[in-house]
Amino acid sequence: MADKKMYALFKTNRGEFTVELFPDKAPITVANFKKLADSKFYDGTIFHRIIADFMIQGGDPQGTGFGGSDEMIPDEFGPGLDFSEPGVLAMANAGPNTGSSQFFVTVVPTPWLQNHHSIFGKVVENYDVVEAISKTATDFRDKPLEDVVLDTIEIVEK
């Protein structure tokens, strides 16, 4: 029997998308993300930073970009993971080894982020939802003018 794969099902007020997680290449990051998702940490939070032609960012319960979980995790740069295409799920940070709960999903190749942000997943279903969210109107701080709400993240194995 083949090994099961792990997925994160993102349900937002703009639609749903699915990310395949990479626990074999980023085990600490995936375990942290799964723990937060399973505890409902992300439920009802917003995508607080959206930059068209770059990425959508969430995971801050304060919705300001300055909040996060109580635990920081080290960077992980798994083999074969890179920012060469859109749809990459990675940890946001404030410098090396400062990942917490904030994450982002890219909408273009972003090679300059390589070895600066831990990649731990890739969008595999409904990427068009991510792209549509990335086109949301924002203010000068890249905060959406209308909330893009992350209703839930469900982690499943299949």
PDB file of C-alpha atoms in Angstrom:
ATOM      1  CA  MET A   1       0.000   0.000   0.000  1.00  0.00           C
ATOM      2  CA  ALA A   2       1.328   3.435  -0.953  1.00  0.00           C
ATOM      3  CA  ASP A   3       2.079   5.990   1.709  1.00  0.00           C
ATOM      4  CA  LYS A   4      -0.696   8.433   2.435  1.00  0.00           C
ATOM      5  CA  LYS A   5      -0.252  12.078   1.522  1.00  0.00           C
ATOM      6  CA  MET A   6      -1.190  14.973   3.789  1.00  0.00           C
ATOM      7  CA  TYR A   7      -3.334  17.865   2.609  1.00  0.00           C
ATOM      8  CA  ALA A   8      -4.578  21.150   4.049  1.00  0.00           C
ATOM      9  CA  LEU A   9      -8.074  22.127   2.929  1.00  0.00           C
ATOM     10  CA  PHE A  10      -8.364  25.917   3.103  1.00  0.00           C
ATOM     11  CA  LYS A  11     -11.955  27.163   3.313  1.00  0.00           C
ATOM     12  CA  THR A  12     -12.295  30.923   2.822  1.00  0.00           C
ATOM     13  CA  ASN A  13     -15.100  33.377   2.218  1.00  0.00           C
ATOM     14  CA  ARG A  14     -13.789  33.538  -1.377  1.00  0.00           C
ATOM     15  CA  GLY A  15     -13.750  29.793  -2.047  1.00  0.00           C
ATOM     16  CA  GLU A  16     -11.728  26.715  -1.187  1.00  0.00           C
ATOM     17  CA  PHE A  17      -8.300  25.463  -2.213  1.00  0.00           C
ATOM     18  CA  THR A  18      -6.190  22.441  -1.320  1.00  0.00           C
ATOM     19  CA  VAL A  19      -2.491  22.299  -0.507  1.00  0.00           C
ATOM     20  CA  GLU A  20      -0.389  19.153  -0.426  1.00  0.00           C
ATOM     21  CA  LEU A  21       1.881  19.322   2.631  1.00  0.00           C
ATOM     22  CA  PHE A  22       5.451  17.975   2.679  1.00  0.00           C
ATOM     23  CA  PRO A  23       6.054  16.388   6.106  1.00  0.00           C
ATOM     24  CA  ASP A  24       8.949  14.353   4.718  1.00  0.00           C
ATOM     25  CA  LYS A  25      10.866  17.494   3.636  1.00  0.00           C
ATOM     26  CA  ALA A  26       9.749  20.018   6.279  1.00  0.00           C
ATOM     27  CA  PRO A  27       8.674  17.909   9.275  1.00  0.00           C
ATOM     28  CA  ILE A  28       8.914  20.594  11.974  1.00  0.00           C
ATOM     29  CA  THR A  29       7.092  23.187   9.885  1.00  0.00           C
ATOM     30  CA  VAL A  30       4.309  20.809   8.854  1.00  0.00           C
ATOM     31  CA  ALA A  31       3.872  19.536  12.431  1.00  0.00           C
ATOM     32  CA  ASN A  32       3.604  23.131  13.697  1.00  0.00           C
ATOM     33  CA  PHE A  33       1.086  24.062  10.975  1.00  0.00           C
ATOM     34  CA  LYS A  34      -0.961  20.900  11.581  1.00  0.00           C
ATOM     35  CA  LYS A  35      -1.013  21.492  15.353  1.00  0.00           C
ATOM     36  CA  LEU A  36      -2.275  25.047  14.831  1.00  0.00           C
ATOM     37  CA  ALA A  37      -4.858  24.013  12.236  1.00  0.00           C
ATOM     38  CA  ASP A  38      -6.122  21.101  14.356  1.00  0.00           C
ATOM     39  CA  SER A  39      -6.495  23.422  17.376  1.00  0.00           C
ATOM     40  CA  LYS A  40      -8.598  25.842  15.257  1.00  0.00           C
ATOM     41  CA  PHE A  41      -5.949  28.582  15.698  1.00  0.00           C
ATOM     42  CA  TYR A  42      -6.476  29.787  12.114  1.00  0.00           C
ATOM     43  CA  ASP A  43     -10.282  29.667  12.128  1.00  0.00           C
ATOM     44  CA  GLY A  44     -11.807  33.068  11.432  1.00  0.00           C
ATOM     45  CA  THR A  45      -8.475  34.821  10.808  1.00  0.00           C
ATOM     46  CA  ILE A  46      -7.943  37.006   7.734  1.00  0.00           C
ATOM     47  CA  PHE A  47      -5.443  37.175   4.930  1.00  0.00           C
ATOM     48  CA  HIS A  48      -3.940  40.377   6.330  1.00  0.00           C
ATOM     49  CA  ARG A  49      -1.383  41.045   3.564  1.00  0.00           C
ATOM     50  CA  ILE A  50      -2.075  40.633  -0.124  1.00  0.00           C
ATOM     51  CA  ILE A  51       0.277  41.760  -2.864  1.00  0.00           C
ATOM     52  CA  ALA A  52      -0.907  41.280  -6.440  1.00  0.00           C
ATOM     53  CA  ASP A  53       1.584  39.387  -8.600  1.00  0.00           C
ATOM     54  CA  PHE A  54       3.397  38.155  -5.482  1.00  0.00           C
ATOM     55  CA  MET A  55       1.516  36.402  -2.656  1.00  0.00           C
ATOM     56  CA  ILE A  56      -1.321  36.182  -0.119  1.00  0.00           C
ATOM     57  CA  GLN A  57      -0.407  36.042   3.585  1.00  0.00           C
ATOM     58  CA  GLY A  58      -2.359  34.885   6.631  1.00  0.00           C
ATOM     59  CA  GLY A  59      -1.940  33.197   9.981  1.00  0.00           C
ATOM     60  CA  ASP A  60      -1.929  36.212  12.288  1.00  0.00           C
ATOM     61  CA  PRO A  61      -4.824  36.076  14.781  1.00  0.00           C
ATOM     62  CA  GLN A  62      -4.494  39.842  15.315  1.00  0.00           C
ATOM     63  CA  GLY A  63      -4.822  40.520  11.593  1.00  0.00           C
ATOM     64  CA  THR A  64      -2.027  43.095  11.742  1.00  0.00           C
ATOM     65  CA  GLY A  65       1.006  41.152  10.523  1.00  0.00           C
ATOM     66  CA  PHE A  66       2.627  41.441  13.947  1.00  0.00           C
ATOM     67  CA  GLY A  67       0.892  38.559  15.722  1.00  0.00           C
ATOM     68  CA  GLY A  68       1.486  34.847  15.804  1.00  0.00           C
ATOM     69  CA  SER A  69       1.520  31.734  17.906  1.00  0.00           C
ATOM     70  CA  ASP A  70       3.562  31.454  21.092  1.00  0.00           C
ATOM     71  CA  GLU A  71       6.122  29.101  19.569  1.00  0.00           C
ATOM     72  CA  MET A  72       8.906  29.895  17.094  1.00  0.00           C
ATOM     73  CA  ILE A  73      10.266  27.154  14.862  1.00  0.00           C
ATOM     74  CA  PRO A  74      13.580  26.802  13.019  1.00  0.00           C
ATOM     75  CA  ASP A  75      13.890  27.215   9.270  1.00  0.00           C
ATOM     76  CA  GLU A  76      13.792  24.062   7.155  1.00  0.00           C
ATOM     77  CA  PHE A  77      15.027  24.044   3.573  1.00  0.00           C
ATOM     78  CA  GLY A  78      14.019  20.604   2.328  1.00  0.00           C
ATOM     79  CA  PRO A  79      15.633  19.003  -0.708  1.00  0.00           C
ATOM     80  CA  GLY A  80      13.868  19.625  -3.993  1.00  0.00           C
ATOM     81  CA  LEU A  81      11.695  22.439  -2.638  1.00  0.00           C
ATOM     82  CA  ASP A  82      11.990  25.765  -4.416  1.00  0.00           C
ATOM     83  CA  PHE A  83      10.098  28.900  -5.366  1.00  0.00           C
ATOM     84  CA  SER A  84      10.318  28.282  -9.145  1.00  0.00           C
ATOM     85  CA  GLU A  85       6.545  28.260  -9.716  1.00  0.00           C
ATOM     86  CA  PRO A  86       3.391  29.777  -8.213  1.00  0.00           C
ATOM     87  CA  GLY A  87       1.280  28.081  -5.570  1.00  0.00           C
ATOM     88  CA  VAL A  88       4.053  27.514  -3.028  1.00  0.00           C
ATOM     89  CA  LEU A  89       3.042  27.489   0.661  1.00  0.00           C
ATOM     90  CA  ALA A  90       5.807  28.813   2.937  1.00  0.00           C
ATOM     91  CA  MET A  91       6.320  30.258   6.408  1.00  0.00           C
ATOM     92  CA  ALA A  92       6.489  34.002   6.822  1.00  0.00           C
ATOM     93  CA  ASN A  93       9.146  35.210   9.235  1.00  0.00           C
ATOM     94  CA  ALA A  94      10.935  38.210  10.685  1.00  0.00           C
ATOM     95  CA  GLY A  95      14.384  36.776   9.958  1.00  0.00           C
ATOM     96  CA  PRO A  96      16.148  33.442  10.298  1.00  0.00           C
ATOM     97  CA  ASN A  97      14.482  30.860  12.563  1.00  0.00           C
ATOM     98  CA  THR A  98      11.543  33.084  13.505  1.00  0.00           C
ATOM     99  CA  GLY A  99       8.675  31.161  11.872  1.00  0.00           C
ATOM    100  CA  SER A 100       5.551  30.959  13.994  1.00  0.00           C
ATOM    101  CA  SER A 101       2.021  30.782  12.574  1.00  0.00           C
ATOM    102  CA  GLN A 102       2.083  33.209   9.648  1.00  0.00           C
ATOM    103  CA  PHE A 103       2.273  31.684   6.186  1.00  0.00           C
ATOM    104  CA  PHE A 104       1.992  32.797   2.584  1.00  0.00           C
ATOM    105  CA  VAL A 105       1.072  31.327  -0.790  1.00  0.00           C
ATOM    106  CA  THR A 106       2.883  32.644  -3.853  1.00  0.00           C
ATOM    107  CA  VAL A 107       1.166  33.548  -7.138  1.00  0.00           C
ATOM    108  CA  VAL A 108       4.330  33.921  -9.244  1.00  0.00           C
ATOM    109  CA  PRO A 109       7.793  32.339  -9.191  1.00  0.00           C
ATOM    110  CA  THR A 110       9.732  33.973  -6.332  1.00  0.00           C
ATOM    111  CA  PRO A 111      13.328  32.660  -6.518  1.00  0.00           C
ATOM    112  CA  TRP A 112      14.686  35.478  -4.312  1.00  0.00           C
ATOM    113  CA  LEU A 113      12.892  33.847  -1.358  1.00  0.00           C
ATOM    114  CA  GLN A 114      14.905  30.619  -1.667  1.00  0.00           C
ATOM    115  CA  ASN A 115      16.605  29.641   1.623  1.00  0.00           C
ATOM    116  CA  HIS A 116      14.900  32.545   3.406  1.00  0.00           C
ATOM    117  CA  HIS A 117      11.443  30.998   3.950  1.00  0.00           C
ATOM    118  CA  SER A 118      10.584  27.376   4.744  1.00  0.00           C
ATOM    119  CA  ILE A 119       8.526  25.783   1.976  1.00  0.00           C
ATOM    120  CA  PHE A 120       6.126  23.174   3.321  1.00  0.00           C
ATOM    121  CA  GLY A 121       3.394  22.763   0.728  1.00  0.00           C
ATOM    122  CA  LYS A 122       2.073  23.337  -2.780  1.00  0.00           C
ATOM    123  CA  VAL A 123      -1.436  24.166  -3.998  1.00  0.00           C
ATOM    124  CA  VAL A 124      -2.821  21.145  -5.851  1.00  0.00           C
ATOM    125  CA  GLU A 125      -6.528  22.013  -6.239  1.00  0.00           C
ATOM    126  CA  ASN A 126      -8.377  25.261  -6.998  1.00  0.00           C
ATOM    127  CA  TYR A 127      -5.304  27.432  -7.485  1.00  0.00           C
ATOM    128  CA  ASP A 128      -7.640  29.857  -9.262  1.00  0.00           C
ATOM    129  CA  VAL A 129      -9.086  30.759  -5.819  1.00  0.00           C
ATOM    130  CA  VAL A 130      -5.612  31.775  -4.592  1.00  0.00           C
ATOM    131  CA  GLU A 131      -5.074  33.831  -7.735  1.00  0.00           C
ATOM    132  CA  ALA A 132      -8.463  35.545  -7.348  1.00  0.00           C
ATOM    133  CA  ILE A 133      -7.670  36.396  -3.698  1.00  0.00           C
ATOM    134  CA  SER A 134      -4.338  37.887  -4.834  1.00  0.00           C
ATOM    135  CA  LYS A 135      -6.235  40.418  -6.947  1.00  0.00           C
ATOM    136  CA  THR A 136      -8.167  41.798  -3.950  1.00  0.00           C
ATOM    137  CA  ALA A 137      -8.007  45.584  -3.621  1.00  0.00           C
ATOM    138  CA  THR A 138      -5.692  46.703  -0.799  1.00  0.00           C
ATOM    139  CA  ASP A 139      -4.610  49.859   0.993  1.00  0.00           C
ATOM    140  CA  PHE A 140      -1.075  51.307   1.059  1.00  0.00           C
ATOM    141  CA  ARG A 141      -0.034  48.698   3.657  1.00  0.00           C
ATOM    142  CA  ASP A 142      -1.179  45.818   1.411  1.00  0.00           C
ATOM    143  CA  LYS A 143      -4.123  45.124   3.750  1.00  0.00           C
ATOM    144  CA  PRO A 144      -7.316  44.136   1.891  1.00  0.00           C
ATOM    145  CA  LEU A 145     -10.026  46.773   1.820  1.00  0.00           C
ATOM    146  CA  GLU A 146     -12.564  43.971   2.412  1.00  0.00           C
ATOM    147  CA  ASP A 147     -11.699  41.070   4.717  1.00  0.00           C
ATOM    148  CA  VAL A 148     -10.660  37.839   3.077  1.00  0.00           C
ATOM    149  CA  VAL A 149     -11.541  35.398   5.855  1.00  0.00           C
ATOM    150  CA  LEU A 150      -9.926  32.016   6.419  1.00  0.00           C
ATOM    151  CA  ASP A 151     -12.906  30.169   7.832  1.00  0.00           C
ATOM    152  CA  THR A 152     -11.066  26.892   8.532  1.00  0.00           C
ATOM    153  CA  ILE A 153      -8.068  24.788   7.639  1.00  0.00           C
ATOM    154  CA  GLU A 154      -8.698  21.055   7.799  1.00  0.00           C
ATOM    155  CA  ILE A 155      -5.760  18.637   7.673  1.00  0.00           C
ATOM    156  CA  VAL A 156      -6.529  15.311   5.990  1.00  0.00           C
ATOM    157  CA  GLU A 157      -4.520  12.280   4.914  1.00  0.00           C
ATOM    158  CA  LYS A 158      -5.452  10.202   1.891  1.00  0.00           C
TER     159      LYS A 158
END
